[in-house]
Amino acid sequence: MTGTEEGVKGERRQKLITGPGILLLWLYGVMVVGAVSRSAVQIATDFHKAPLAYSLSALAGLVYGFITYSLVRGGETARRAALVCCAAELVGVLAVGAWTLAEPSAFPDATVWSDFGMGYLFIPVILPVTAIFWLVRARRAAAA
Amino acid sequence: MLVALTIATAVAALALAAWCGFAAYRDQPTKDWHFIGMGVVTFLALVQLIVGIVLLARGEDPEQGTTIFVAYLLGSFACVPAAGFMSLAERTRWGSLTVAAGGVVLAVLQVRLYDIWGG
């Protein structure tokens, strides 16, 4: 995690949580806690009520957790993995958002990604876009 | 649920957010005074946690379930200290902005707490 830590190939592992990265880490952390605890409670108490919605929330929580871990770990591999997950997250929130609007009957209860994340101040749709910009920029900074 | 306490915590959290947001705008890291502010807001959240547990112990029931209520109480207690520690690791304007985001999140949690308790 520190700047002096050596990578596998003896290179310095690039930090991803400096500057704006720390804000991203915080927001992802909040989303992990929100999505994981929400789906845990819902799956444990009334899974039968809206299995699809609750499973999607749990999946969102997993994706957020992996991105958070990648940001903390840093380095090129983690950066690429986080980039892939952010793209998947963006696709997920757009697809589920459109799905909840097109077919509300499939979702008796809301997911984290319902209505493009409106219940979470649209953070779920803004966050991956910001994170992709940040991660792409981190590569350029490392190359320079 | 003490409505006055919930409102006070939400207002204090928003004030903290504005204050740290201003520090970020002026390109400053969080300073001692900011940490005292975080301490005040965290103290309010702690009082709320204790009051919430006492109300539950006295047999009152939150409208949307005890588990969710306690989870939100714990979340709102941990929220600002977590952001504060991150601003210690990042001594730039971005650390201040993180604490500002923490204040906004706490204010949102207060609104949710109010809903969960049932008004």
XYZ file of C-alpha atoms in Angstrom:
263
model
C 0.000 0.000 0.000
C 2.878 2.380 0.589
C 4.783 3.998 -2.228
C 7.978 2.177 -1.280
C 6.417 -1.271 -1.441
C 7.985 -3.414 -4.160
C 5.863 -5.137 -6.803
C 6.397 -8.719 -7.983
C 8.657 -7.626 -10.828
C 10.608 -5.307 -8.588
C 8.769 -2.243 -9.855
C 7.169 0.240 -7.558
C 3.503 -0.476 -7.138
C 1.580 2.501 -8.363
C -0.704 4.152 -5.829
C -4.287 4.619 -6.911
C -5.624 6.377 -3.823
C -3.692 9.616 -3.867
C -5.450 12.918 -4.562
C -8.920 12.441 -6.060
C -8.458 8.692 -5.623
C -9.083 9.022 -1.879
C -12.530 10.493 -2.574
C -13.302 7.639 -4.971
C -12.166 5.160 -2.322
C -14.502 6.739 0.230
C -17.517 6.693 -2.095
C -16.827 3.096 -3.123
C -16.450 2.183 0.547
C -19.855 3.718 1.295
C -21.408 1.814 -1.599
C -19.866 -1.462 -0.411
C -21.325 -1.017 3.064
C -24.668 0.111 1.620
C -25.079 -2.622 -0.981
C -23.648 -5.525 1.046
C -25.514 -4.792 4.279
C -28.733 -4.035 2.444
C -28.684 -7.253 0.438
C -27.537 -9.287 3.455
C -30.525 -8.125 5.503
C -32.983 -8.551 2.642
C -31.735 -12.002 1.609
C -31.712 -13.169 5.228
C -35.189 -11.881 6.084
C -37.444 -12.015 3.021
C -35.592 -13.401 0.015
C -38.818 -14.861 -1.452
C -40.335 -11.389 -1.827
C -38.014 -10.141 -4.571
C -35.244 -12.687 -5.234
C -34.078 -11.011 -8.454
C -33.758 -7.541 -6.906
C -31.935 -8.801 -3.812
C -29.541 -10.984 -5.820
C -28.683 -8.030 -8.050
C -27.979 -5.880 -4.973
C -25.658 -8.591 -3.633
C -23.879 -8.779 -6.998
C -23.484 -4.983 -7.003
C -22.001 -5.219 -3.506
C -19.446 -7.796 -4.685
C -18.409 -5.640 -7.648
C -18.033 -2.588 -5.386
C -16.027 -4.623 -2.892
C -13.615 -5.809 -5.584
C -13.108 -2.284 -6.963
C -12.474 -0.944 -3.449
C -9.890 -3.665 -2.820
C -8.208 -2.937 -6.178
C -7.978 0.783 -5.402
C -6.359 0.100 -2.033
C -3.948 -2.486 -3.455
C -2.742 -0.322 -6.350
C -0.435 -1.331 -9.195
C -1.002 -2.013 -12.861
C -2.840 -5.362 -12.537
C -5.235 -3.954 -9.947
C -5.729 -0.866 -12.085
C -6.736 -2.982 -15.103
C -8.969 -5.229 -13.007
C -10.671 -2.197 -11.472
C -11.144 -0.703 -14.940
C -12.883 -3.873 -16.166
C -15.092 -3.916 -13.059
C -15.998 -0.241 -13.442
C -17.046 -0.922 -17.042
C -19.095 -3.903 -15.844
C -20.570 -1.719 -13.102
C -21.561 0.954 -15.613
C -23.147 -1.623 -17.913
C -24.883 -3.155 -14.896
C -26.354 0.081 -13.589
C -27.519 1.137 -17.061
C -29.012 -2.276 -17.857
C -30.704 -2.747 -14.476
C -31.833 0.891 -14.464
C -33.479 0.473 -17.875
C -34.871 -2.929 -16.849
C -36.543 -1.536 -13.703
C -38.183 1.197 -15.770
C -39.264 -1.125 -18.588
C -40.583 -3.973 -16.454
C -41.351 -2.798 -12.896
C -43.322 -5.998 -12.209
C -40.061 -8.008 -12.163
C -38.912 -5.901 -9.198
C -41.373 -5.892 -6.279
C -38.648 -4.207 -4.232
C -35.848 -1.864 -5.257
C -32.225 -2.818 -5.949
C -29.165 -0.615 -5.493
C -29.219 -0.063 -9.248
C -32.987 0.596 -9.639
C -33.859 3.694 -11.677
C -30.146 4.250 -12.399
C -29.372 4.469 -8.680
C -31.812 7.282 -7.912
C -32.258 6.070 -4.319
C -28.523 6.576 -3.830
C -28.408 10.132 -5.256
C -27.373 8.716 -8.673
C -23.963 7.899 -7.182
C -24.078 4.388 -8.758
C -24.177 5.882 -12.260
C -21.787 8.818 -11.656
C -19.167 6.779 -9.789
C -18.077 4.333 -12.539
C -17.728 7.143 -15.093
C -15.539 9.158 -12.699
C -13.553 6.076 -11.730
C -12.892 5.138 -15.378
C -11.546 8.660 -16.035
C -9.364 8.411 -12.954
C -7.997 4.951 -13.750
C -7.241 5.850 -17.381
C -5.484 9.006 -16.213
C -3.467 6.999 -13.678
C -2.006 4.937 -16.540
C -0.986 8.062 -18.476
C 0.599 9.499 -15.334
C 2.543 6.284 -14.835
C 3.683 6.174 -18.468
C 4.855 9.788 -18.410
C -36.622 8.449 18.281
C -35.653 11.944 19.322
C -36.562 13.948 16.259
C -34.711 17.006 17.565
C -31.498 14.981 17.912
C -31.820 13.590 14.388
C -32.320 17.067 12.960
C -29.415 18.461 15.018
C -27.100 15.691 13.780
C -28.154 16.204 10.166
C -27.652 19.985 10.369
C -24.266 19.577 12.099
C -23.218 17.053 9.436
C -24.188 19.436 6.628
C -22.345 22.296 8.355
C -19.250 20.094 8.608
C -19.640 19.226 4.910
C -19.846 22.909 3.962
C -16.878 23.789 6.167
C -14.623 21.048 4.782
C -15.911 21.728 1.286
C -14.778 25.337 1.751
C -11.343 24.113 2.898
C -11.137 21.981 -0.259
C -12.162 24.982 -2.349
C -9.313 26.969 -0.778
C -6.931 24.088 -1.510
C -6.326 23.277 2.157
C -6.044 19.956 4.008
C -8.139 19.265 7.125
C -6.750 21.003 10.204
C -7.142 20.693 13.967
C -10.308 22.779 13.981
C -11.866 20.522 11.386
C -11.089 17.494 13.521
C -12.764 19.154 16.514
C -15.804 19.692 14.270
C -15.714 16.032 13.256
C -15.519 15.159 16.954
C -18.671 17.180 17.694
C -20.598 15.548 14.844
C -19.379 12.082 15.857
C -20.402 12.792 19.450
C -23.941 13.634 18.284
C -24.041 10.386 16.295
C -22.822 8.492 19.377
C -25.520 10.050 21.567
C -28.039 9.078 18.925
C -26.730 5.494 18.926
C -27.094 5.309 22.712
C -30.556 6.904 22.698
C -31.630 4.534 19.916
C -30.476 1.473 21.879
C -32.190 2.738 25.053
C -35.457 3.242 23.131
C -35.184 -0.301 21.727
C -34.472 -1.665 25.214
C -37.597 0.058 26.480
C -39.579 -1.979 23.994
C -40.251 0.563 21.290
C -40.276 -0.737 17.749
C -38.929 0.956 14.618
C -41.433 0.856 11.775
C -39.082 -0.772 9.247
C -37.384 -3.272 11.555
C -34.901 -3.321 14.403
C -31.973 -4.794 12.413
C -32.054 -2.062 9.777
C -32.446 0.599 12.461
C -29.383 -0.577 14.410
C -27.371 -0.982 11.181
C -28.070 2.632 10.235
C -27.239 3.840 13.768
C -23.868 2.064 13.615
C -23.264 3.331 10.084
C -23.941 6.931 11.025
C -21.630 6.613 14.036
C -18.747 5.227 11.942
C -19.278 7.504 8.950
C -17.442 10.713 9.879
C -14.529 9.106 11.816
C -13.816 6.871 8.790
C -13.694 9.899 6.484
C -11.563 11.726 9.075
C -8.931 8.974 9.111
C -8.812 9.020 5.324
C -8.192 12.773 5.403
C -5.236 12.090 7.719
C -3.774 9.820 5.045
C -4.380 12.355 2.288
C -3.076 15.756 3.409
C -4.413 17.708 0.425
C -7.675 19.349 -0.605
C -8.924 15.897 -1.590
C -8.800 14.786 2.029
C -11.015 17.757 2.941
C -13.405 16.894 0.135
C -13.621 13.317 1.433
C -14.698 14.583 4.866
C -17.226 16.871 3.135
C -18.613 13.812 1.332
C -18.717 12.038 4.682
C -20.859 14.853 6.113
C -23.306 14.606 3.215
C -23.543 10.827 3.598
C -24.249 11.245 7.329
C -27.035 13.757 6.596
C -28.615 11.284 4.162
C -28.351 8.540 6.796
C -30.237 10.797 9.245
C -33.116 11.206 6.790
C -33.209 7.428 6.351
C -33.097 6.898 10.136
C -36.110 9.166 10.474
C -37.993 7.113 7.857
C -36.983 3.787 9.419
C -38.135 4.871 12.856
C -41.474 5.885 11.361
C -41.466 9.665 11.614
